[in-house]
Tab-separated table of C-alpha atoms and ligand atoms in Angstrom:
chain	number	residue	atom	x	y	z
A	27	UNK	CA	135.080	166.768	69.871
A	28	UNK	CA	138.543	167.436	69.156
A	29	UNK	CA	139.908	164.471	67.349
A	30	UNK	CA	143.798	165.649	66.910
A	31	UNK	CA	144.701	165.661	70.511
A	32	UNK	CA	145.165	163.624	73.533
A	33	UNK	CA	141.891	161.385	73.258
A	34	UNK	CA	140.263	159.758	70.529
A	35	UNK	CA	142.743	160.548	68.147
A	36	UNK	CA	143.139	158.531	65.375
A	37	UNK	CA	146.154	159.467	63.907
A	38	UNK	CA	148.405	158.679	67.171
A	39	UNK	CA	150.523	155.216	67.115
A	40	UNK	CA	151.228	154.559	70.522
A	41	UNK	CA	154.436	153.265	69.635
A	42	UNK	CA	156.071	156.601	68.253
A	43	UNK	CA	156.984	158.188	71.047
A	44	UNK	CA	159.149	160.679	69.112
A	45	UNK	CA	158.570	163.464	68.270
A	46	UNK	CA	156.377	164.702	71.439
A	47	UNK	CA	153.920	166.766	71.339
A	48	UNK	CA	152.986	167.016	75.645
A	49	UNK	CA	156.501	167.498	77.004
A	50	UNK	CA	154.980	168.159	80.759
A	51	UNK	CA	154.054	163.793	80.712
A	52	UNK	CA	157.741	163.837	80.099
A	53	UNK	CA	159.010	165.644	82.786
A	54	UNK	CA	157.107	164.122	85.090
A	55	UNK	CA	158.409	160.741	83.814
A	56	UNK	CA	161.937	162.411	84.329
A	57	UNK	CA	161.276	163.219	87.815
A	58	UNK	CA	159.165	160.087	88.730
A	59	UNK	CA	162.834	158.428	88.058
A	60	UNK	CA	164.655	160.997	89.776
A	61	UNK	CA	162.729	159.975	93.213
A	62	UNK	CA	163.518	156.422	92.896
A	63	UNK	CA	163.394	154.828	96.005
A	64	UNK	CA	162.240	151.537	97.126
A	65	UNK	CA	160.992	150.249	101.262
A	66	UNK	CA	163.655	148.414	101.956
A	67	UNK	CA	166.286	150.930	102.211
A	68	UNK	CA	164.642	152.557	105.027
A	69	UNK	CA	165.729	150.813	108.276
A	70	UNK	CA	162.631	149.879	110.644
A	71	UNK	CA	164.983	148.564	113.888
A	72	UNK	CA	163.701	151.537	115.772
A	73	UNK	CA	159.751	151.542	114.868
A	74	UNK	CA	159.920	147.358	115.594
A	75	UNK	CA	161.361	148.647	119.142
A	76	UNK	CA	159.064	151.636	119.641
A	77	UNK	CA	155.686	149.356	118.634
A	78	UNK	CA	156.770	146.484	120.689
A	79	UNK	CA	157.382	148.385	123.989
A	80	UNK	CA	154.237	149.139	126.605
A	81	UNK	CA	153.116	152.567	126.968
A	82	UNK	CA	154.833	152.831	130.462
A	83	UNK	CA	157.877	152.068	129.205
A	84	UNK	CA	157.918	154.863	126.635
A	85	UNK	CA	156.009	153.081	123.744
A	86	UNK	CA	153.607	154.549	121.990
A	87	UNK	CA	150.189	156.062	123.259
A	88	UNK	CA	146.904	153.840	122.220
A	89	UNK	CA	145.635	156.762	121.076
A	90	UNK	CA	149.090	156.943	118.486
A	91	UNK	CA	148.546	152.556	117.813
A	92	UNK	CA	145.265	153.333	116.590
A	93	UNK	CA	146.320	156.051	114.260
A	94	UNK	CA	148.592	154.481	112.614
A	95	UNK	CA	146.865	150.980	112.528
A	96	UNK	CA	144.156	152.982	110.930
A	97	UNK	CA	146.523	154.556	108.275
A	98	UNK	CA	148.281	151.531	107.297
A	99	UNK	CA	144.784	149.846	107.262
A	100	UNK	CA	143.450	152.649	104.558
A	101	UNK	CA	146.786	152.290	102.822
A	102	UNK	CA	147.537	149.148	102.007
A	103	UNK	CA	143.971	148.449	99.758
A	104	UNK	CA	144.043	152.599	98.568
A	105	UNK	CA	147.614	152.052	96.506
A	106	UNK	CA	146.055	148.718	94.498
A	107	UNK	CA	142.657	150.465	93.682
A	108	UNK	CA	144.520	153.225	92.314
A	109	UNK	CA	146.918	151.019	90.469
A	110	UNK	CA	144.271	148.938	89.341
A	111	UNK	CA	142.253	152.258	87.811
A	112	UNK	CA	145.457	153.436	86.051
A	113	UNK	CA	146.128	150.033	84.430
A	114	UNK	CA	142.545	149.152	83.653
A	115	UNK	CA	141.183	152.231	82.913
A	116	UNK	CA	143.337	155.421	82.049
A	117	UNK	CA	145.666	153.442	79.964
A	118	UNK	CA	142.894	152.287	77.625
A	119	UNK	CA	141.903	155.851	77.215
A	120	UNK	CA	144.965	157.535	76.963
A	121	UNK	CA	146.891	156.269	73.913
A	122	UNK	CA	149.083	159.555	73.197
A	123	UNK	CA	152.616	157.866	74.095
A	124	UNK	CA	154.618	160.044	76.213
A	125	UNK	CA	151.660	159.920	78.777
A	126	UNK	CA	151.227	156.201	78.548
A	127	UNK	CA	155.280	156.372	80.011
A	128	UNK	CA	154.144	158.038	82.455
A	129	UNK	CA	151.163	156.122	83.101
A	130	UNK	CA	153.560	153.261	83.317
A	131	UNK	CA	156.236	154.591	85.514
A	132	UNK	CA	153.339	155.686	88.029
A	133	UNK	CA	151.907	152.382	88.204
A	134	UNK	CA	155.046	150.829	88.879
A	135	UNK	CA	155.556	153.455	91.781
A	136	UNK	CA	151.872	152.382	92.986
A	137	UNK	CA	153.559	148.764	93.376
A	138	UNK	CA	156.581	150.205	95.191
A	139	UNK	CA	153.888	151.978	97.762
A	140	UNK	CA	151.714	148.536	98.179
A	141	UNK	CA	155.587	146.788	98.764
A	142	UNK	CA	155.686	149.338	101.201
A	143	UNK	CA	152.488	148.517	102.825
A	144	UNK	CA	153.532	145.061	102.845
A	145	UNK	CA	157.215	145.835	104.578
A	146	UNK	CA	155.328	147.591	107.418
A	147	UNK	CA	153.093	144.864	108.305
A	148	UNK	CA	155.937	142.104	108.458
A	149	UNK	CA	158.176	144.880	110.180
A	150	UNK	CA	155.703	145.377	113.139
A	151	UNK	CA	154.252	141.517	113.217
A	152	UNK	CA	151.055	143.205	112.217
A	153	UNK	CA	147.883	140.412	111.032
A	154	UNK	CA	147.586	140.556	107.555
A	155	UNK	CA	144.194	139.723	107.761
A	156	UNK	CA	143.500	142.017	109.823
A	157	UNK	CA	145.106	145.348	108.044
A	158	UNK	CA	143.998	144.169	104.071
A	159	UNK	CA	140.267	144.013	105.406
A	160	UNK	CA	139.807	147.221	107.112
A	161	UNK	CA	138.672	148.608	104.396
A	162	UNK	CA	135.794	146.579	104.783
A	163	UNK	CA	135.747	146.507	108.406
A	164	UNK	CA	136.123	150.256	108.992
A	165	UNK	CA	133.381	151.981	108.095
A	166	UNK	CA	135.500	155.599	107.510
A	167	UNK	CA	137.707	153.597	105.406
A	168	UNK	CA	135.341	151.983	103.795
A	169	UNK	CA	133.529	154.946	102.622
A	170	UNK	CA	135.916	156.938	101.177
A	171	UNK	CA	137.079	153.471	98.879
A	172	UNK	CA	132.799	153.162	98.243
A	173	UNK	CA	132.871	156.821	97.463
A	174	UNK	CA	135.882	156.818	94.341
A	175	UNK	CA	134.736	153.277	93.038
A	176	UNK	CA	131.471	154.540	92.515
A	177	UNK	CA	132.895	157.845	90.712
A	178	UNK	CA	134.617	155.016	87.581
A	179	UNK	CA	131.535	152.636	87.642
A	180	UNK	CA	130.467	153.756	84.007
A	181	UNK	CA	134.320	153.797	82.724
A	182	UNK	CA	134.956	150.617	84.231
A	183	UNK	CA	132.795	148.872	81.425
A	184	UNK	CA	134.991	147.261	78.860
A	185	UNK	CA	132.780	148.701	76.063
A	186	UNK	CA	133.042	152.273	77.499
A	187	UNK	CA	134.495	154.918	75.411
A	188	UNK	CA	135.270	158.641	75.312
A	189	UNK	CA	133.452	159.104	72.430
A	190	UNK	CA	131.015	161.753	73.003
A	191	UNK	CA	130.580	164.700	75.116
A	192	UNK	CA	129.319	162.878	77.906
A	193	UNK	CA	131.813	159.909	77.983
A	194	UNK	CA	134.096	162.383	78.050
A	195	UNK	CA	132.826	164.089	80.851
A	196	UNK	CA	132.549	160.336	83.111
A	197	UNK	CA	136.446	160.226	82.158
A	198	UNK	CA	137.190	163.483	83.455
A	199	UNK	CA	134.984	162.364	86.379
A	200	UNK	CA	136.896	159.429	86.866
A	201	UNK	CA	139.844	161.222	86.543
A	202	UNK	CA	138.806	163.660	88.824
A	203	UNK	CA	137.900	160.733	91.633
A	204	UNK	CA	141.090	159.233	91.859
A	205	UNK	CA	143.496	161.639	90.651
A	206	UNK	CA	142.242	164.744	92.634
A	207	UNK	CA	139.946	162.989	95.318
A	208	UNK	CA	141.876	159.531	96.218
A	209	UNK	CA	145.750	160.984	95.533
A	210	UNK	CA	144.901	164.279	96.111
A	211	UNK	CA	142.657	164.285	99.543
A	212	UNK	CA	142.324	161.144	100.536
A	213	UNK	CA	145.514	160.284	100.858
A	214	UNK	CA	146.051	163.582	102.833
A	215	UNK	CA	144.956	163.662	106.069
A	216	UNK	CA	146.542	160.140	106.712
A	217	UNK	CA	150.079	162.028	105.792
A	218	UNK	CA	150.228	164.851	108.028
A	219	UNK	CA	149.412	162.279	110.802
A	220	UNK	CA	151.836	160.263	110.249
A	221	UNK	CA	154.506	163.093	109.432
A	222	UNK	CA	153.361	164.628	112.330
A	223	UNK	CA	154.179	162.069	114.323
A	224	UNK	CA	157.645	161.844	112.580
A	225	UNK	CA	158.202	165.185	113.762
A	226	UNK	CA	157.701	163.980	116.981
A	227	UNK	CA	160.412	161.514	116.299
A	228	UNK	CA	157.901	158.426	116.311
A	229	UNK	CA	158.519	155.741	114.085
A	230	UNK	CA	160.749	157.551	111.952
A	231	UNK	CA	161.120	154.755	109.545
A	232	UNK	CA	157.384	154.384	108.667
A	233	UNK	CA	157.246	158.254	108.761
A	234	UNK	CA	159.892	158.178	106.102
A	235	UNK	CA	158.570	155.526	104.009
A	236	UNK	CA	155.419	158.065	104.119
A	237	UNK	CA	157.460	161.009	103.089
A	238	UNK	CA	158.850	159.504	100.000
A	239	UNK	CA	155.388	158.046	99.182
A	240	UNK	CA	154.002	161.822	99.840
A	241	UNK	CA	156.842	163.170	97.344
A	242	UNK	CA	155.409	160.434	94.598
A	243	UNK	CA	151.916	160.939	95.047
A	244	UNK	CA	152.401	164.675	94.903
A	245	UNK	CA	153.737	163.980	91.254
A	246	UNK	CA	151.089	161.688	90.224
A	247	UNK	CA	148.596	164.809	91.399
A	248	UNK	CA	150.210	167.022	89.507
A	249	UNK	CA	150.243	164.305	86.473
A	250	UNK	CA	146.660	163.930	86.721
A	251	UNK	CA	145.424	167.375	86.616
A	252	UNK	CA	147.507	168.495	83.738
A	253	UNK	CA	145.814	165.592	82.058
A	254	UNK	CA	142.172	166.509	83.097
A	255	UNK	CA	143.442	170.126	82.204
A	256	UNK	CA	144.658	169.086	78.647
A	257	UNK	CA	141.534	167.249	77.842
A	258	UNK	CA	139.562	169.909	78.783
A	259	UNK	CA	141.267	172.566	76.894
A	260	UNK	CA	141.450	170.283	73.467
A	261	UNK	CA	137.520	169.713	74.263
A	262	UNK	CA	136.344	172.954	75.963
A	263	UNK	CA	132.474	171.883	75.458
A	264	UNK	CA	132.856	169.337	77.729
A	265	UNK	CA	133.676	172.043	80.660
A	266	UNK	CA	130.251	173.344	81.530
A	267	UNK	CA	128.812	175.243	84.120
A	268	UNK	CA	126.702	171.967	85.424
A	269	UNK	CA	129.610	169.630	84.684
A	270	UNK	CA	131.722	171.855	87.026
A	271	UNK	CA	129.083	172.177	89.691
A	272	UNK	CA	129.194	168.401	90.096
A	273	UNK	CA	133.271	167.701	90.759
A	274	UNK	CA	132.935	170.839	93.155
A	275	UNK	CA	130.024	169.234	94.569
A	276	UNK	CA	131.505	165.439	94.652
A	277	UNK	CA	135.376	167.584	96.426
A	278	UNK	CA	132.691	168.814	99.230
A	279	UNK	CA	131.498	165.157	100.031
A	280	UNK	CA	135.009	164.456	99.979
A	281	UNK	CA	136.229	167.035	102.309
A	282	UNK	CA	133.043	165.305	104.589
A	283	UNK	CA	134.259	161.998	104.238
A	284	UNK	CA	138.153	162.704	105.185
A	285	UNK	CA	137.279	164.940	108.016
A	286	UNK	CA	134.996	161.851	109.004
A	287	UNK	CA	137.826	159.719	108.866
A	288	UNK	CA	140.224	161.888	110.083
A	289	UNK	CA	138.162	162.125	113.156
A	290	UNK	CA	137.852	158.525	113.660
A	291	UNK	CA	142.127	158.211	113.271
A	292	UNK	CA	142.187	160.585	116.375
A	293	UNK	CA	138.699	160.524	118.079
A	294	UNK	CA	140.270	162.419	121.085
A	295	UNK	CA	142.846	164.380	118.919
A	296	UNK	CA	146.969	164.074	119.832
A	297	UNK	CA	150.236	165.306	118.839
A	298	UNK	CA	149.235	168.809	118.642
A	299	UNK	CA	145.802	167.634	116.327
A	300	UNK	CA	142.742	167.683	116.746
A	301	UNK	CA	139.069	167.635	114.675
A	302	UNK	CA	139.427	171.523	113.546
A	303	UNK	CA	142.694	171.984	112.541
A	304	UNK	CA	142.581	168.819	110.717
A	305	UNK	CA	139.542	170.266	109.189
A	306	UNK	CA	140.955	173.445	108.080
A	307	UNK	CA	143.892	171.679	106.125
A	308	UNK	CA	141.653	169.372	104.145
A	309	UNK	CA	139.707	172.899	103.241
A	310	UNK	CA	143.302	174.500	102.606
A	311	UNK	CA	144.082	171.557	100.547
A	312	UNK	CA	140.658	171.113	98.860
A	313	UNK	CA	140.945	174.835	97.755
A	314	UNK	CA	144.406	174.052	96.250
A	315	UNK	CA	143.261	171.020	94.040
A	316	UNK	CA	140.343	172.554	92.681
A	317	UNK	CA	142.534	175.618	91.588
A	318	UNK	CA	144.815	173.451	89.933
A	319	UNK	CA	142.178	172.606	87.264
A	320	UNK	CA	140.260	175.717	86.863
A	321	UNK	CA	137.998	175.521	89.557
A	322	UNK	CA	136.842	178.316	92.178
A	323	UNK	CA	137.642	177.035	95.804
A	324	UNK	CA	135.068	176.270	98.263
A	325	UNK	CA	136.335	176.966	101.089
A	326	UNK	CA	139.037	180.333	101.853
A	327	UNK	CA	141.223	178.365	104.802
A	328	UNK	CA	144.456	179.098	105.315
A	329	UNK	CA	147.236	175.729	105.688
A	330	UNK	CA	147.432	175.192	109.356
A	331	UNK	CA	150.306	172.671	108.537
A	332	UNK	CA	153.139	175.261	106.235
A	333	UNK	CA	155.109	172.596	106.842
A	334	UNK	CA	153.496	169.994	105.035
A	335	UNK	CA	152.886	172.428	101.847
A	336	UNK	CA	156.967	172.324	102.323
A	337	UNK	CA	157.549	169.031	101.773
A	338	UNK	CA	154.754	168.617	99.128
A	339	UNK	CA	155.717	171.424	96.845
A	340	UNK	CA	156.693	170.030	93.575
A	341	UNK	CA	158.894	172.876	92.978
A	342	UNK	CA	161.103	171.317	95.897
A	343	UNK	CA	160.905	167.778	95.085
A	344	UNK	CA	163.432	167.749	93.258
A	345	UNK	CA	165.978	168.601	95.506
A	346	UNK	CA	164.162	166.913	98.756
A	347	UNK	CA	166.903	163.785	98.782
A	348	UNK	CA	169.414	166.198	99.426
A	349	UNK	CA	167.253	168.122	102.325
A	350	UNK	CA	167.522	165.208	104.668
A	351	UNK	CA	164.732	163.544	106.282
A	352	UNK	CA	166.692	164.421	109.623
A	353	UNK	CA	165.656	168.194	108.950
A	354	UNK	CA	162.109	167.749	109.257
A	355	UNK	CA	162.270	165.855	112.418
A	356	UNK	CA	164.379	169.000	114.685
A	357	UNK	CA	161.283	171.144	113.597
A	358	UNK	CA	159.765	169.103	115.580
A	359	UNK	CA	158.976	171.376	118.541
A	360	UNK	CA	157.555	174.178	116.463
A	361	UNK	CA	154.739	175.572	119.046
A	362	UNK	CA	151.473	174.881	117.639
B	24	FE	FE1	150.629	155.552	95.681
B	25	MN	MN1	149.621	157.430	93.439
């Protein structure tokens, strides 16, 4: 176990920040602030109009209520357990100090996304009650939440620690669940149906609230894996062949349960979506993630949606505010 680097070591005070020694935790802090934004400066006059009027009148289809009921429903709980697992768990672990800014910058942008859950709901008259316990209610929701809360059961004990090989290994696990699986794929299908739909010019102020949320969690991914790939490159036993085989193993399940849910969003598929090509981009995406951290890909599909690996790129997120959200939405009648 390597004891001089960014667990378990004892010589870090995690009040010196200075000098650094993992400049990438501060870039990301850097652009975390850069992409400040918070739900209330999007204006929401047009969705209230849209949701309220009857499908005859040029509302939305049931089809498109149910989608984005759905996606607000999976949402609004998936922002607090992630907060909750940075806060209660990856803090703990990670003392080294420049990562812990990060840590705490992210968390506060995991509040700004459940404020933004919480703006939606009172914009559209939506029943509390009703959105916060789908992901009870709804079984596709409720198994992807079941499946990353079981992948942190073991770190989730207050006398856990990453003290040996294999405690490592459940923190890269964890790490792996909710960075790679819950930020990373989870919330992915759910954002090229709703920017889809934005495209479409449908409730363009939810589908912007989405897009900036898309831009943050596509910095918290990024975030995450340079952490798993740190640890694992300061403790390079950890990273065996059977270690490996699981987290490629758990991303398949994923890929199941997202393309379940997915499914159940749009049972009879809409806005130029449908079961397969949804399908193919969580494979395209899956592939991606797994790369990111030294892992072969699964899967070999190419993105069906080039448009969402546009807005995602975090080469380009720097400079989205000043591609306006208004130039996504006249690509909206690309044929597809
Ligand atoms: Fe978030
Ligand atoms: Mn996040």
């Amino acid at each position: 176990m390597n004891k001089a680097g960014i667990l378990n070591n004892s010589t870090i005070d995690p009040n010196k920040i200075l000098p650094m020694r993992y400049p990438w935790a501060r870039e990301y802090y850097k652009t975390g602030v850069n992409n400040n934004w918070v739900p209330e400066e999007v204006p929401m006059m047009d969705d209230i109009e849209l949701w309220k009027k009857s499908p005859e009148r040029g509302g939305l289809t049931p089809e498109e209520r149910r989608m984005i009921l759905w996606n607000l429903g999976f949402f609004s709980t998936a922002e607090s357990l992630t907060a909750n697992n940075i806060v209660l768990a990856v803090y703990r672990h990670v003392t080294n100090p420049e990562c812990r800014q990060y840590l705490l910058r992210q968390a506060f942008e995991e509040a700004i996304h459940t404020d933004m859950f919480i703006y939606c709901s009172d914009s559209l008259g939506l029943d509390p009650d009703e959105i916060y316990s789908m992901y009870e209610s709804v079984p596709s929701i409720k198994a992807k939440d079941d499946f990353v809360i079981g992948m942190t059961s073991s770190i989730m004990d207050p006398n856990f620690k990453t003290d040996t090989t294999e405690n490592i290994q459940k923190f890269i696990h964890d790490l792996f669940g909710y960075y790679v699986i819950m930020e990373g794929v989870f919330f992915y299908a759910g954002f090229a149906m709703m920017l889809q739909l934005l495209r479409q010019q449908k409730m363009v102020g939810i589908g912007e609230q989405f897009q900036y949320t898309l831009r943050d969690e596509s910095v918290h991914l990024a975030f995450g894996s340079d952490l798993i790939n740190t640890i694992v490159q300061e403790n390079s036993e950890v990273w065996t062949d059977s270690f490996k085989q699981d987290l490629a193993d758990k991303m398949k399940v994923a890929v199941d349960l997202e393309d379940a849910y997915a499914q159940d969003c749009l049972p009879r598929g809409i806005m130029g979506m449908n079961a397969e090509i949804i399908r193919q981009y969580l494979e395209h995406i899956a592939d991606r993630r797994l790369e990111r951290i030294g892992l072969e890909k699964i899967y070999g599909a190419t993105n069906p949606f080039p448009w969402m690996s546009e807005i995602m790129d975090l080469k380009k997120e720097k400079n989205f505010f000043e591609t306006r959200v208004t130039e996504y939405q006249t690509a909206g009648n690309l044929d597809w």
